[in-house]
Amino acid sequence: MWFKNLLIYRLPAPWAMTSEQLEELLAEQAFTSGSSQEMQTQGWAPPRENGGLVYGLGGNLLLNLRTEKKLLPASVVNQVAKAKAQEIEEQQGFKPGRKQMKEIKENVTETLMPRAFSIQRDTRAWIDTMNGWLVLDASSPTKADEFLQLLNKSVERMPMANLHVEISPATAMTEWLARDEAPANFTIDQDTELRSSGEGRATVRYVRQSIEADDVRRHIDAGKQVTRLAMTWTDRISFVLTESLAIKRVAPLDVIKENTDSTGVNDDERFDSDFTMMTGEIGKLLADVVEALGGEKKD
């Protein structure tokens, strides 16, 4: 249930959209498995098994984009195409040219497609309609772009914007390390990355290693800025903050796990409980991250 990587966007607060209204809008782009000749298909799928396209609880909405791709390695296509080209060369007395070779590969691909394996990948998003958060559980901008493109296609004039803060994450993280002092409610952990903005973009990484303030100051004096910093929030959630304001490697700590009692509950009750816990904790985390970065910058 817990999101692992947070890409954060802003919506109007409150956002007047119910789960029923959003479900109706997403229905036109619901996921269906592709035909034997389609390399990729995408659409909205239930975030909870046997549920609707939108899961809603207490003003929080959960969405799920499903992507299905056919696995047809280029090496397989090239191998079969090469054998086919040799057959054609024997028949016509000369090697196929570039145009003919392209046609051979296209025909081979079309022939092999029905036998290709399919894999499915889900990208989930949480919408906090009361506080105006849209948070994607995505590890890369490419996955986020896929999600947002279909969301904008499904919801006309989606009122979404990037999150902007007064202090850039790189500037703030560099200052925290230079002063050896984390902002309120946070502690600094043992993973960090510093990178130079010069042509060589020299990079220094600390992985599960104590970060000595003097060493960090030398790197900062040499022109490097912190681009990734592992932190813990109120002893409840560990994460890595990046220079792009993405929050990665999100993990609930023992104090949260101990408060989650799943004894004697069914799957639906456990899903509700986990979703409520996750949205409540991450919502508070986001508010404190924004405050630590000088507050939200308004257009």
PDB file of N, CA and C in Angstrom, residues 5 11 22 37 44 76 102-104 107 144 151 158 161 187 189-190 203-204 207-208 215 222-223 228 239 242 244 257:
ATOM      1  N   ASN A   5       7.887   6.170  -3.979  1.00  0.00           N
ATOM      2  CA  ASN A   5       8.508   7.344  -4.584  1.00  0.00           C
ATOM      3  C   ASN A   5       7.426   8.382  -4.853  1.00  0.00           C
ATOM      4  N   LEU A  11      -3.187  20.850  -6.484  1.00  0.00           N
ATOM      5  CA  LEU A  11      -4.554  21.067  -6.946  1.00  0.00           C
ATOM      6  C   LEU A  11      -5.169  22.182  -6.094  1.00  0.00           C
ATOM      7  N   LEU A  22     -15.362  11.508 -10.526  1.00  0.00           N
ATOM      8  CA  LEU A  22     -14.099  11.168 -11.171  1.00  0.00           C
ATOM      9  C   LEU A  22     -14.175   9.805 -11.839  1.00  0.00           C
ATOM     10  N   GLN A  37      -1.591  -7.487 -31.895  1.00  0.00           N
ATOM     11  CA  GLN A  37      -0.682  -6.670 -32.688  1.00  0.00           C
ATOM     12  C   GLN A  37      -0.332  -5.339 -32.018  1.00  0.00           C
ATOM     13  N   TRP A  44      -7.199   3.140 -17.247  1.00  0.00           N
ATOM     14  CA  TRP A  44      -7.436   3.160 -15.806  1.00  0.00           C
ATOM     15  C   TRP A  44      -7.923   1.797 -15.334  1.00  0.00           C
ATOM     16  N   VAL A  76      15.739 -11.073 -30.963  1.00  0.00           N
ATOM     17  CA  VAL A  76      14.937 -12.154 -31.556  1.00  0.00           C
ATOM     18  C   VAL A  76      14.470 -11.757 -32.947  1.00  0.00           C
ATOM     19  N   LYS A 102      14.082  -3.574 -44.243  1.00  0.00           N
ATOM     20  CA  LYS A 102      13.136  -2.957 -43.324  1.00  0.00           C
ATOM     21  C   LYS A 102      11.780  -3.648 -43.399  1.00  0.00           C
ATOM     22  N   GLU A 103      11.344  -3.961 -44.617  1.00  0.00           N
ATOM     23  CA  GLU A 103      10.065  -4.654 -44.792  1.00  0.00           C
ATOM     24  C   GLU A 103      10.104  -6.048 -44.179  1.00  0.00           C
ATOM     25  N   ILE A 104      11.257  -6.728 -44.314  1.00  0.00           N
ATOM     26  CA  ILE A 104      11.396  -8.067 -43.734  1.00  0.00           C
ATOM     27  C   ILE A 104      11.241  -7.996 -42.217  1.00  0.00           C
ATOM     28  N   ASN A 107       7.625  -7.429 -41.232  1.00  0.00           N
ATOM     29  CA  ASN A 107       6.824  -8.651 -41.385  1.00  0.00           C
ATOM     30  C   ASN A 107       7.127  -9.656 -40.280  1.00  0.00           C
ATOM     31  N   ALA A 144       5.502   9.353 -14.796  1.00  0.00           N
ATOM     32  CA  ALA A 144       4.616  10.438 -14.384  1.00  0.00           C
ATOM     33  C   ALA A 144       3.963  11.090 -15.591  1.00  0.00           C
ATOM     34  N   LEU A 151      -4.556  11.428 -17.554  1.00  0.00           N
ATOM     35  CA  LEU A 151      -5.434  12.122 -16.618  1.00  0.00           C
ATOM     36  C   LEU A 151      -5.977  13.408 -17.246  1.00  0.00           C
ATOM     37  N   MET A 158      -7.985  19.857 -16.225  1.00  0.00           N
ATOM     38  CA  MET A 158      -7.515  19.397 -14.916  1.00  0.00           C
ATOM     39  C   MET A 158      -6.717  20.513 -14.248  1.00  0.00           C
ATOM     40  N   ALA A 161      -0.972  21.845 -11.025  1.00  0.00           N
ATOM     41  CA  ALA A 161       0.228  22.669 -11.182  1.00  0.00           C
ATOM     42  C   ALA A 161       1.391  22.012 -10.453  1.00  0.00           C
ATOM     43  N   THR A 187      15.696  14.531  10.938  1.00  0.00           N
ATOM     44  CA  THR A 187      17.092  14.210  11.217  1.00  0.00           C
ATOM     45  C   THR A 187      17.753  13.824   9.897  1.00  0.00           C
ATOM     46  N   ASP A 189      20.239  11.482   7.727  1.00  0.00           N
ATOM     47  CA  ASP A 189      20.735  10.111   7.746  1.00  0.00           C
ATOM     48  C   ASP A 189      22.078  10.017   7.017  1.00  0.00           C
ATOM     49  N   GLN A 190      22.484   8.808   6.672  1.00  0.00           N
ATOM     50  CA  GLN A 190      23.863   8.577   6.237  1.00  0.00           C
ATOM     51  C   GLN A 190      24.070   8.539   4.728  1.00  0.00           C
ATOM     52  N   THR A 203      30.981  14.439  -8.870  1.00  0.00           N
ATOM     53  CA  THR A 203      29.978  13.980  -7.911  1.00  0.00           C
ATOM     54  C   THR A 203      30.634  13.179  -6.793  1.00  0.00           C
ATOM     55  N   VAL A 204      30.175  13.422  -5.578  1.00  0.00           N
ATOM     56  CA  VAL A 204      30.622  12.669  -4.406  1.00  0.00           C
ATOM     57  C   VAL A 204      29.392  12.064  -3.750  1.00  0.00           C
ATOM     58  N   VAL A 207      27.321   6.606   1.053  1.00  0.00           N
ATOM     59  CA  VAL A 207      26.320   5.543   1.127  1.00  0.00           C
ATOM     60  C   VAL A 207      26.501   4.795   2.443  1.00  0.00           C
ATOM     61  N   ARG A 208      25.473   4.881   3.309  1.00  0.00           N
ATOM     62  CA  ARG A 208      25.520   4.239   4.621  1.00  0.00           C
ATOM     63  C   ARG A 208      26.832   4.558   5.341  1.00  0.00           C
ATOM     64  N   ASP A 215      34.284  17.464   6.129  1.00  0.00           N
ATOM     65  CA  ASP A 215      34.415  16.957   4.760  1.00  0.00           C
ATOM     66  C   ASP A 215      33.379  17.609   3.851  1.00  0.00           C
ATOM     67  N   ALA A 222      34.257  23.913  -2.496  1.00  0.00           N
ATOM     68  CA  ALA A 222      34.782  23.646  -3.847  1.00  0.00           C
ATOM     69  C   ALA A 222      33.710  23.827  -4.924  1.00  0.00           C
ATOM     70  N   GLY A 223      32.500  24.236  -4.513  1.00  0.00           N
ATOM     71  CA  GLY A 223      31.459  24.541  -5.495  1.00  0.00           C
ATOM     72  C   GLY A 223      30.400  23.472  -5.681  1.00  0.00           C
ATOM     73  N   ARG A 228      20.994  15.067  -3.308  1.00  0.00           N
ATOM     74  CA  ARG A 228      20.169  14.022  -2.682  1.00  0.00           C
ATOM     75  C   ARG A 228      20.566  13.935  -1.213  1.00  0.00           C
ATOM     76  N   PHE A 239      13.273   8.677   4.156  1.00  0.00           N
ATOM     77  CA  PHE A 239      13.107   9.012   2.741  1.00  0.00           C
ATOM     78  C   PHE A 239      14.380   9.695   2.241  1.00  0.00           C
ATOM     79  N   THR A 242      15.325  14.933  -3.094  1.00  0.00           N
ATOM     80  CA  THR A 242      16.182  15.226  -4.237  1.00  0.00           C
ATOM     81  C   THR A 242      16.100  16.699  -4.614  1.00  0.00           C
ATOM     82  N   SER A 244      15.119  17.964  -7.263  1.00  0.00           N
ATOM     83  CA  SER A 244      13.919  18.263  -8.052  1.00  0.00           C
ATOM     84  C   SER A 244      12.652  18.235  -7.205  1.00  0.00           C
ATOM     85  N   LYS A 257       4.577   0.879  12.078  1.00  0.00           N
ATOM     86  CA  LYS A 257       4.208  -0.531  11.913  1.00  0.00           C
ATOM     87  C   LYS A 257       3.617  -1.097  13.193  1.00  0.00           C
TER      88      LYS A 257
END
